[in-house]
Amino acid sequence: MGSTGEGLGRRDLIKRSAALGLITVPTMSFLSACASGGEENSTKGPAKAPVTKENPFGVAKGGKLDVVVFKGGFGDDYAKAWEAAFDKKWGTTSSHLGTQEITAKLQPRFNAGNPPDVVDDSGAQQIKLDVLAKGDQLADLTAVLDSPSLDDPTKKVRDTLVEGAYEQGLQGGKFVVLKYVYAVFGFWYSGKLFKEKGWAPPKTWDEFLAVCAKAKEAGIGGLAHQGKFPYYINVVIMDLIAKKGGLDAMKAIDNLEPNAFEGNPAALAAVEAVYEVVEKGLLMPGTNGLTHTESQTAWNQYKAAFIPSGSWLENEQLKQTPEDFDMKFLPMPLLADSKLPFEAIRAGVDEPFIVPEKAANKAAGFEFLRSMLSREWSTIFAQQANSLTVVKDGVDPSVKLRPGTQSAVEALKAAGSNTFSYRYPDWYSEMDTEIQNASNELMAQRIQPKEWIKRAQAAVDKAAKDPNAKNNKRA
Amino acid sequence: MSQVAQRKGRAGFITGFLFAPLALYLTFVIWPYVQTFGYSFTNWSGQSPTFDFVGMDNYATLLSDEVFRGALWHNLLLLVFVPLVTILLALFFAFMVNAGGRGGAGGVQGVGGSRFYKVVYFFPQVLSLAILSVLFGAIYRSDEGGLLNGFLTKIGVIDAAHPVEWLNEPNLVLWCLLLVVVWHGVGFYLVLFSAAMQSVPKDIYEAALLDGAGRAQTFFKVTLPLLWDSVQTSAVYLGIAAMDMFVLVSTMTSGQFGGGPDHHSEVMSTVLMRNFLYFGKSGYACAMGVVMLALTMILSVITLRATRRERIEF
């Protein structure tokens, strides 16, 4: 815990960096060379068992299963538990590799045509998914989606997934990636601190400011944020815009409309609300210059009441969190006249699992993914990795989770279908960066909300000239 | 065997040995430069093998790119101050540890404990830049947990509720980084200048002493002219370091590959990397690379020319 690799991995949970750009070109030619090569091996592997309702992919008993997982912020204990369960059920012998060096370990195997059966292709050294897809290295997982769910055989697996899991697993129109982790975004606070001080979790922005003010009186900071990475404070600004202006306000930004920020009263109100925190001196002193670990640790030491983050926060801070901290999730408090209810939250998927097209035991790989999407395995993940999965209501209510994860589960339940998610950070990195810069200036009180709006709109207008802007439209 | 044939044989032998390194050099140093130059005329995204030829577009865009121009300006500032401050400090310390002591009966010597200082001054040099950025990250930390902020709060210079966000202050960030580079470099150049000073014959110093020269006069009239070659080389090295600055800026300041707050600590290499790997504008980034290469070469030539002096033999 706490190594740089993990820190980065967690921070970029939603937007994994494209740091592999340098080697994708050579990779590309290797992969295409490989794809055009030997198809003669496709019949190898264990004999297939007859396909039944319980065994939709015809997994042969007593075969082998080869699993490689990214051993990052979630560790790899969850995968070991899964493999044990799988071996027990299917009589397979599974081999396990947990590593951060996905590319180094797997590229030769992909090139040689003997990839593993299941891969969690994640982290800073992930093999780019679009590269694998273009080299025809990824098995089409549609069969998994259409197989019966383990929990309820009358339902298809695809109907048990949360919103967004399907769309974000598509490459060139084919579902080839199962993004397994579900993250919700909002504020976090210490249940213990709030109980001690007698503060109620705020539902409106005014109540939020009031708690921050009380915190300041008590000698601690109100809001902490990961100042060195304005990504996090942007979550606050953008979510306030989405909740006040409704989904249309969010889509206007993703679709780069000329009035996405400028002339949008919801946007100005949101930025002014955040600026009020700064103006009233309710920020934790120095938070503007801190990294994510520094600010989150300060918050764990009760130096601030709130911090914005995604639901990976609890696992990320596991070592720094006091035993009785009682971490709690809070949906973004509402501004006056908001279109979305208080319960609405931003939610996104990540942590891509794949089955290689040339896997020796593809049937077992598919069955493994189907099992991952069962409530039993999803609960294992939630317990071992302290994070939610893309399985709808995928955690058994009788199971005791860590408090932060538990409160995120409850918040998701309360949100129901009121979840939303921005796309622009994935679509337009440059615009995202420019807005982040503006937010940093805003938090340091070097620019005013109106100037922020101007800069954000300029970033949008610039992105609208991007050739991709034609293809990236959401309805 | 005739002498000519022998010589030919030897030439072949030498060529054989030179061929492998030359081939390696061409493949791994020159060829990438050529490729970069080629890519700088395309709209290559860095993520796909296909791209179009766009002519001079990238260079035209570069001219009006305010972020890049700002970065260039920062590089130039650093180019002036990094060598200047580092060399002046290193020269001063080197002079003090080698010839700064009182010229007693023993003639020329360093100040007391000079051997100890030499070792201590060299310490920063053995730290890698990665460690350096962690170390100074803790010093510049923006809350009262930072060394500077903690100290300044303790002595009552600043208010605990308003600590100085060193690396998040547009007017301070570049100087904070400059300090790190100087801190890191002085020790090395001190040792370099010390070695050069020690090769200066003692009798020159003694003659100067006998003529009644003080410390300052000895330094400016004797030491500095005799050290000019070393100073010149140091200036080129430090200049190249100032044109780079990538590791420190990208790890210590905010933003993707650093450069924050709001581009105030941006240097050319951070802008380049951001465009190359994060924005998917690799062709554009290659154009920046070509500009950087050209500037670095021009500056090296200028430095060598401008500092050219008559060589003093001793």
PDB file of N, CA and C in Angstrom, chain B residues 73-143:
ATOM      1  N   TRP B  73       9.972  30.725 -22.439  1.00  0.00           N
ATOM      2  CA  TRP B  73      10.406  31.848 -21.618  1.00  0.00           C
ATOM      3  C   TRP B  73      10.961  31.346 -20.282  1.00  0.00           C
ATOM      4  N   HIS B  74      10.248  30.396 -19.675  1.00  0.00           N
ATOM      5  CA  HIS B  74      10.723  29.837 -18.402  1.00  0.00           C
ATOM      6  C   HIS B  74      12.069  29.146 -18.589  1.00  0.00           C
ATOM      7  N   ASN B  75      12.179  28.397 -19.698  1.00  0.00           N
ATOM      8  CA  ASN B  75      13.449  27.734 -19.969  1.00  0.00           C
ATOM      9  C   ASN B  75      14.587  28.749 -20.093  1.00  0.00           C
ATOM     10  N   LEU B  76      14.286  29.867 -20.758  1.00  0.00           N
ATOM     11  CA  LEU B  76      15.326  30.877 -20.948  1.00  0.00           C
ATOM     12  C   LEU B  76      15.727  31.510 -19.616  1.00  0.00           C
ATOM     13  N   LEU B  77      14.707  31.764 -18.780  1.00  0.00           N
ATOM     14  CA  LEU B  77      14.990  32.299 -17.442  1.00  0.00           C
ATOM     15  C   LEU B  77      15.906  31.357 -16.681  1.00  0.00           C
ATOM     16  N   LEU B  78      15.536  30.071 -16.721  1.00  0.00           N
ATOM     17  CA  LEU B  78      16.337  29.075 -16.019  1.00  0.00           C
ATOM     18  C   LEU B  78      17.730  28.992 -16.625  1.00  0.00           C
ATOM     19  N   LEU B  79      17.776  29.166 -17.938  1.00  0.00           N
ATOM     20  CA  LEU B  79      19.039  29.076 -18.652  1.00  0.00           C
ATOM     21  C   LEU B  79      20.014  30.146 -18.171  1.00  0.00           C
ATOM     22  N   VAL B  80      19.472  31.297 -17.808  1.00  0.00           N
ATOM     23  CA  VAL B  80      20.327  32.359 -17.301  1.00  0.00           C
ATOM     24  C   VAL B  80      20.703  32.072 -15.846  1.00  0.00           C
ATOM     25  N   PHE B  81      19.674  31.754 -15.051  1.00  0.00           N
ATOM     26  CA  PHE B  81      19.908  31.713 -13.610  1.00  0.00           C
ATOM     27  C   PHE B  81      20.529  30.418 -13.107  1.00  0.00           C
ATOM     28  N   VAL B  82      20.194  29.289 -13.699  1.00  0.00           N
ATOM     29  CA  VAL B  82      20.748  28.033 -13.185  1.00  0.00           C
ATOM     30  C   VAL B  82      22.276  28.034 -13.283  1.00  0.00           C
ATOM     31  N   PRO B  83      22.851  28.281 -14.494  1.00  0.00           N
ATOM     32  CA  PRO B  83      24.309  28.279 -14.552  1.00  0.00           C
ATOM     33  C   PRO B  83      24.923  29.402 -13.728  1.00  0.00           C
ATOM     34  N   LEU B  84      24.329  30.591 -13.800  1.00  0.00           N
ATOM     35  CA  LEU B  84      24.900  31.739 -13.110  1.00  0.00           C
ATOM     36  C   LEU B  84      25.026  31.488 -11.607  1.00  0.00           C
ATOM     37  N   VAL B  85      23.887  31.148 -11.002  1.00  0.00           N
ATOM     38  CA  VAL B  85      23.881  30.980  -9.548  1.00  0.00           C
ATOM     39  C   VAL B  85      24.727  29.779  -9.144  1.00  0.00           C
ATOM     40  N   THR B  86      24.557  28.668  -9.870  1.00  0.00           N
ATOM     41  CA  THR B  86      25.296  27.464  -9.492  1.00  0.00           C
ATOM     42  C   THR B  86      26.795  27.693  -9.587  1.00  0.00           C
ATOM     43  N   ILE B  87      27.242  28.266 -10.709  1.00  0.00           N
ATOM     44  CA  ILE B  87      28.683  28.429 -10.904  1.00  0.00           C
ATOM     45  C   ILE B  87      29.264  29.426  -9.910  1.00  0.00           C
ATOM     46  N   LEU B  88      28.542  30.513  -9.672  1.00  0.00           N
ATOM     47  CA  LEU B  88      29.058  31.501  -8.717  1.00  0.00           C
ATOM     48  C   LEU B  88      29.215  30.894  -7.332  1.00  0.00           C
ATOM     49  N   LEU B  89      28.179  30.179  -6.901  1.00  0.00           N
ATOM     50  CA  LEU B  89      28.257  29.567  -5.572  1.00  0.00           C
ATOM     51  C   LEU B  89      29.360  28.517  -5.523  1.00  0.00           C
ATOM     52  N   ALA B  90      29.410  27.681  -6.576  1.00  0.00           N
ATOM     53  CA  ALA B  90      30.399  26.603  -6.584  1.00  0.00           C
ATOM     54  C   ALA B  90      31.808  27.189  -6.589  1.00  0.00           C
ATOM     55  N   LEU B  91      32.006  28.252  -7.367  1.00  0.00           N
ATOM     56  CA  LEU B  91      33.325  28.883  -7.420  1.00  0.00           C
ATOM     57  C   LEU B  91      33.702  29.449  -6.062  1.00  0.00           C
ATOM     58  N   PHE B  92      32.752  30.113  -5.462  1.00  0.00           N
ATOM     59  CA  PHE B  92      33.014  30.721  -4.153  1.00  0.00           C
ATOM     60  C   PHE B  92      33.412  29.658  -3.133  1.00  0.00           C
ATOM     61  N   PHE B  93      32.587  28.602  -3.074  1.00  0.00           N
ATOM     62  CA  PHE B  93      32.873  27.544  -2.099  1.00  0.00           C
ATOM     63  C   PHE B  93      34.184  26.844  -2.431  1.00  0.00           C
ATOM     64  N   ALA B  94      34.408  26.594  -3.706  1.00  0.00           N
ATOM     65  CA  ALA B  94      35.622  25.887  -4.099  1.00  0.00           C
ATOM     66  C   ALA B  94      36.843  26.711  -3.724  1.00  0.00           C
ATOM     67  N   PHE B  95      36.730  28.018  -3.957  1.00  0.00           N
ATOM     68  CA  PHE B  95      37.856  28.883  -3.615  1.00  0.00           C
ATOM     69  C   PHE B  95      38.088  28.860  -2.109  1.00  0.00           C
ATOM     70  N   MET B  96      37.002  28.907  -1.365  1.00  0.00           N
ATOM     71  CA  MET B  96      37.137  28.931   0.085  1.00  0.00           C
ATOM     72  C   MET B  96      37.744  27.641   0.606  1.00  0.00           C
ATOM     73  N   VAL B  97      37.329  26.500   0.068  1.00  0.00           N
ATOM     74  CA  VAL B  97      37.869  25.257   0.622  1.00  0.00           C
ATOM     75  C   VAL B  97      39.277  24.974   0.104  1.00  0.00           C
ATOM     76  N   ASN B  98      39.688  25.636  -0.989  1.00  0.00           N
ATOM     77  CA  ASN B  98      41.017  25.352  -1.511  1.00  0.00           C
ATOM     78  C   ASN B  98      42.047  26.430  -1.228  1.00  0.00           C
ATOM     79  N   ALA B  99      41.601  27.670  -1.319  1.00  0.00           N
ATOM     80  CA  ALA B  99      42.575  28.737  -1.202  1.00  0.00           C
ATOM     81  C   ALA B  99      42.084  29.871  -0.325  1.00  0.00           C
ATOM     82  N   GLY B 100      41.028  29.617   0.404  1.00  0.00           N
ATOM     83  CA  GLY B 100      40.402  30.709   1.150  1.00  0.00           C
ATOM     84  C   GLY B 100      40.967  30.898   2.540  1.00  0.00           C
ATOM     85  N   GLY B 101      41.803  29.947   2.977  1.00  0.00           N
ATOM     86  CA  GLY B 101      42.347  30.031   4.326  1.00  0.00           C
ATOM     87  C   GLY B 101      43.353  31.164   4.434  1.00  0.00           C
ATOM     88  N   ARG B 102      43.667  31.490   5.661  1.00  0.00           N
ATOM     89  CA  ARG B 102      44.643  32.553   5.877  1.00  0.00           C
ATOM     90  C   ARG B 102      45.991  32.074   5.342  1.00  0.00           C
ATOM     91  N   GLY B 103      46.589  32.868   4.547  1.00  0.00           N
ATOM     92  CA  GLY B 103      47.903  32.492   4.053  1.00  0.00           C
ATOM     93  C   GLY B 103      48.944  32.656   5.151  1.00  0.00           C
ATOM     94  N   GLY B 104      49.112  31.629   5.938  1.00  0.00           N
ATOM     95  CA  GLY B 104      50.078  31.701   7.021  1.00  0.00           C
ATOM     96  C   GLY B 104      51.435  31.240   6.526  1.00  0.00           C
ATOM     97  N   ALA B 105      52.170  30.679   7.442  1.00  0.00           N
ATOM     98  CA  ALA B 105      53.495  30.202   7.093  1.00  0.00           C
ATOM     99  C   ALA B 105      53.405  29.060   6.093  1.00  0.00           C
ATOM    100  N   GLY B 106      52.287  28.319   6.152  1.00  0.00           N
ATOM    101  CA  GLY B 106      52.152  27.151   5.279  1.00  0.00           C
ATOM    102  C   GLY B 106      51.766  27.516   3.869  1.00  0.00           C
ATOM    103  N   GLY B 107      51.590  28.778   3.572  1.00  0.00           N
ATOM    104  CA  GLY B 107      51.224  29.169   2.212  1.00  0.00           C
ATOM    105  C   GLY B 107      49.734  29.018   1.979  1.00  0.00           C
ATOM    106  N   VAL B 108      49.364  28.564   0.768  1.00  0.00           N
ATOM    107  CA  VAL B 108      47.957  28.549   0.358  1.00  0.00           C
ATOM    108  C   VAL B 108      47.244  27.330   0.934  1.00  0.00           C
ATOM    109  N   GLN B 109      46.099  27.552   1.505  1.00  0.00           N
ATOM    110  CA  GLN B 109      45.307  26.422   2.010  1.00  0.00           C
ATOM    111  C   GLN B 109      43.840  26.829   2.109  1.00  0.00           C
ATOM    112  N   GLY B 110      42.990  25.826   2.332  1.00  0.00           N
ATOM    113  CA  GLY B 110      41.555  26.107   2.441  1.00  0.00           C
ATOM    114  C   GLY B 110      41.198  26.558   3.837  1.00  0.00           C
ATOM    115  N   VAL B 111      39.922  26.930   4.021  1.00  0.00           N
ATOM    116  CA  VAL B 111      39.472  27.300   5.361  1.00  0.00           C
ATOM    117  C   VAL B 111      39.494  26.053   6.235  1.00  0.00           C
ATOM    118  N   GLY B 112      39.423  26.250   7.538  1.00  0.00           N
ATOM    119  CA  GLY B 112      39.447  25.125   8.449  1.00  0.00           C
ATOM    120  C   GLY B 112      38.345  24.115   8.144  1.00  0.00           C
ATOM    121  N   GLY B 113      38.668  22.842   8.204  1.00  0.00           N
ATOM    122  CA  GLY B 113      37.676  21.794   7.968  1.00  0.00           C
ATOM    123  C   GLY B 113      37.257  21.658   6.526  1.00  0.00           C
ATOM    124  N   SER B 114      38.129  22.109   5.619  1.00  0.00           N
ATOM    125  CA  SER B 114      37.703  22.135   4.220  1.00  0.00           C
ATOM    126  C   SER B 114      37.478  20.739   3.641  1.00  0.00           C
ATOM    127  N   ARG B 115      38.225  19.746   4.127  1.00  0.00           N
ATOM    128  CA  ARG B 115      38.010  18.391   3.613  1.00  0.00           C
ATOM    129  C   ARG B 115      36.616  17.903   3.945  1.00  0.00           C
ATOM    130  N   PHE B 116      36.207  18.208   5.158  1.00  0.00           N
ATOM    131  CA  PHE B 116      34.863  17.828   5.603  1.00  0.00           C
ATOM    132  C   PHE B 116      33.804  18.486   4.709  1.00  0.00           C
ATOM    133  N   TYR B 117      33.991  19.789   4.455  1.00  0.00           N
ATOM    134  CA  TYR B 117      33.012  20.504   3.624  1.00  0.00           C
ATOM    135  C   TYR B 117      32.914  19.893   2.244  1.00  0.00           C
ATOM    136  N   LYS B 118      34.071  19.529   1.669  1.00  0.00           N
ATOM    137  CA  LYS B 118      34.065  18.978   0.315  1.00  0.00           C
ATOM    138  C   LYS B 118      33.165  17.751   0.226  1.00  0.00           C
ATOM    139  N   VAL B 119      33.279  16.906   1.240  1.00  0.00           N
ATOM    140  CA  VAL B 119      32.468  15.680   1.247  1.00  0.00           C
ATOM    141  C   VAL B 119      30.993  16.032   1.423  1.00  0.00           C
ATOM    142  N   VAL B 120      30.731  16.922   2.383  1.00  0.00           N
ATOM    143  CA  VAL B 120      29.345  17.264   2.680  1.00  0.00           C
ATOM    144  C   VAL B 120      28.669  17.933   1.484  1.00  0.00           C
ATOM    145  N   TYR B 121      29.424  18.838   0.823  1.00  0.00           N
ATOM    146  CA  TYR B 121      28.832  19.525  -0.319  1.00  0.00           C
ATOM    147  C   TYR B 121      28.475  18.558  -1.439  1.00  0.00           C
ATOM    148  N   PHE B 122      29.187  17.459  -1.496  1.00  0.00           N
ATOM    149  CA  PHE B 122      28.945  16.523  -2.595  1.00  0.00           C
ATOM    150  C   PHE B 122      27.691  15.676  -2.353  1.00  0.00           C
ATOM    151  N   PHE B 123      27.251  15.586  -1.119  1.00  0.00           N
ATOM    152  CA  PHE B 123      26.091  14.741  -0.781  1.00  0.00           C
ATOM    153  C   PHE B 123      24.892  14.907  -1.715  1.00  0.00           C
ATOM    154  N   PRO B 124      24.412  16.146  -1.944  1.00  0.00           N
ATOM    155  CA  PRO B 124      23.197  16.278  -2.768  1.00  0.00           C
ATOM    156  C   PRO B 124      23.346  15.614  -4.129  1.00  0.00           C
ATOM    157  N   GLN B 125      24.591  15.593  -4.655  1.00  0.00           N
ATOM    158  CA  GLN B 125      24.804  15.063  -5.983  1.00  0.00           C
ATOM    159  C   GLN B 125      24.496  13.571  -6.080  1.00  0.00           C
ATOM    160  N   VAL B 126      24.665  12.838  -4.955  1.00  0.00           N
ATOM    161  CA  VAL B 126      24.431  11.397  -5.031  1.00  0.00           C
ATOM    162  C   VAL B 126      22.945  11.056  -4.926  1.00  0.00           C
ATOM    163  N   LEU B 127      22.124  12.033  -4.632  1.00  0.00           N
ATOM    164  CA  LEU B 127      20.684  11.770  -4.588  1.00  0.00           C
ATOM    165  C   LEU B 127      20.117  11.819  -5.998  1.00  0.00           C
ATOM    166  N   SER B 128      19.232  10.883  -6.300  1.00  0.00           N
ATOM    167  CA  SER B 128      18.611  10.933  -7.616  1.00  0.00           C
ATOM    168  C   SER B 128      17.534  12.022  -7.613  1.00  0.00           C
ATOM    169  N   LEU B 129      17.180  12.459  -8.805  1.00  0.00           N
ATOM    170  CA  LEU B 129      16.182  13.523  -8.907  1.00  0.00           C
ATOM    171  C   LEU B 129      14.850  13.100  -8.304  1.00  0.00           C
ATOM    172  N   ALA B 130      14.554  11.805  -8.381  1.00  0.00           N
ATOM    173  CA  ALA B 130      13.284  11.323  -7.825  1.00  0.00           C
ATOM    174  C   ALA B 130      13.258  11.530  -6.311  1.00  0.00           C
ATOM    175  N   ILE B 131      14.376  11.195  -5.671  1.00  0.00           N
ATOM    176  CA  ILE B 131      14.449  11.382  -4.216  1.00  0.00           C
ATOM    177  C   ILE B 131      14.379  12.877  -3.890  1.00  0.00           C
ATOM    178  N   LEU B 132      15.087  13.635  -4.708  1.00  0.00           N
ATOM    179  CA  LEU B 132      15.116  15.080  -4.529  1.00  0.00           C
ATOM    180  C   LEU B 132      13.709  15.667  -4.540  1.00  0.00           C
ATOM    181  N   SER B 133      12.880  15.170  -5.462  1.00  0.00           N
ATOM    182  CA  SER B 133      11.543  15.754  -5.572  1.00  0.00           C
ATOM    183  C   SER B 133      10.692  15.371  -4.369  1.00  0.00           C
ATOM    184  N   VAL B 134      10.924  14.194  -3.821  1.00  0.00           N
ATOM    185  CA  VAL B 134      10.189  13.809  -2.616  1.00  0.00           C
ATOM    186  C   VAL B 134      10.641  14.672  -1.435  1.00  0.00           C
ATOM    187  N   LEU B 135      11.965  14.807  -1.344  1.00  0.00           N
ATOM    188  CA  LEU B 135      12.566  15.583  -0.259  1.00  0.00           C
ATOM    189  C   LEU B 135      12.054  17.022  -0.267  1.00  0.00           C
ATOM    190  N   PHE B 136      12.165  17.658  -1.420  1.00  0.00           N
ATOM    191  CA  PHE B 136      11.734  19.055  -1.495  1.00  0.00           C
ATOM    192  C   PHE B 136      10.224  19.185  -1.498  1.00  0.00           C
ATOM    193  N   GLY B 137       9.545  18.117  -1.904  1.00  0.00           N
ATOM    194  CA  GLY B 137       8.088  18.102  -1.770  1.00  0.00           C
ATOM    195  C   GLY B 137       7.711  18.279  -0.308  1.00  0.00           C
ATOM    196  N   ALA B 138       8.459  17.616   0.571  1.00  0.00           N
ATOM    197  CA  ALA B 138       8.178  17.712   2.004  1.00  0.00           C
ATOM    198  C   ALA B 138       8.566  19.096   2.538  1.00  0.00           C
ATOM    199  N   ILE B 139       9.597  19.674   1.953  1.00  0.00           N
ATOM    200  CA  ILE B 139      10.006  21.004   2.408  1.00  0.00           C
ATOM    201  C   ILE B 139       8.977  22.055   1.996  1.00  0.00           C
ATOM    202  N   TYR B 140       8.525  21.957   0.754  1.00  0.00           N
ATOM    203  CA  TYR B 140       7.597  22.962   0.205  1.00  0.00           C
ATOM    204  C   TYR B 140       6.133  22.643   0.487  1.00  0.00           C
ATOM    205  N   ARG B 141       5.862  21.539   1.175  1.00  0.00           N
ATOM    206  CA  ARG B 141       4.476  21.126   1.400  1.00  0.00           C
ATOM    207  C   ARG B 141       3.612  22.318   1.804  1.00  0.00           C
ATOM    208  N   SER B 142       2.372  22.341   1.265  1.00  0.00           N
ATOM    209  CA  SER B 142       1.608  23.578   1.360  1.00  0.00           C
ATOM    210  C   SER B 142       0.845  23.763   2.667  1.00  0.00           C
ATOM    211  N   ASP B 143       0.800  22.733   3.512  1.00  0.00           N
ATOM    212  CA  ASP B 143       0.162  22.995   4.804  1.00  0.00           C
ATOM    213  C   ASP B 143       1.251  23.087   5.880  1.00  0.00           C
TER     214      ASP B 143
END
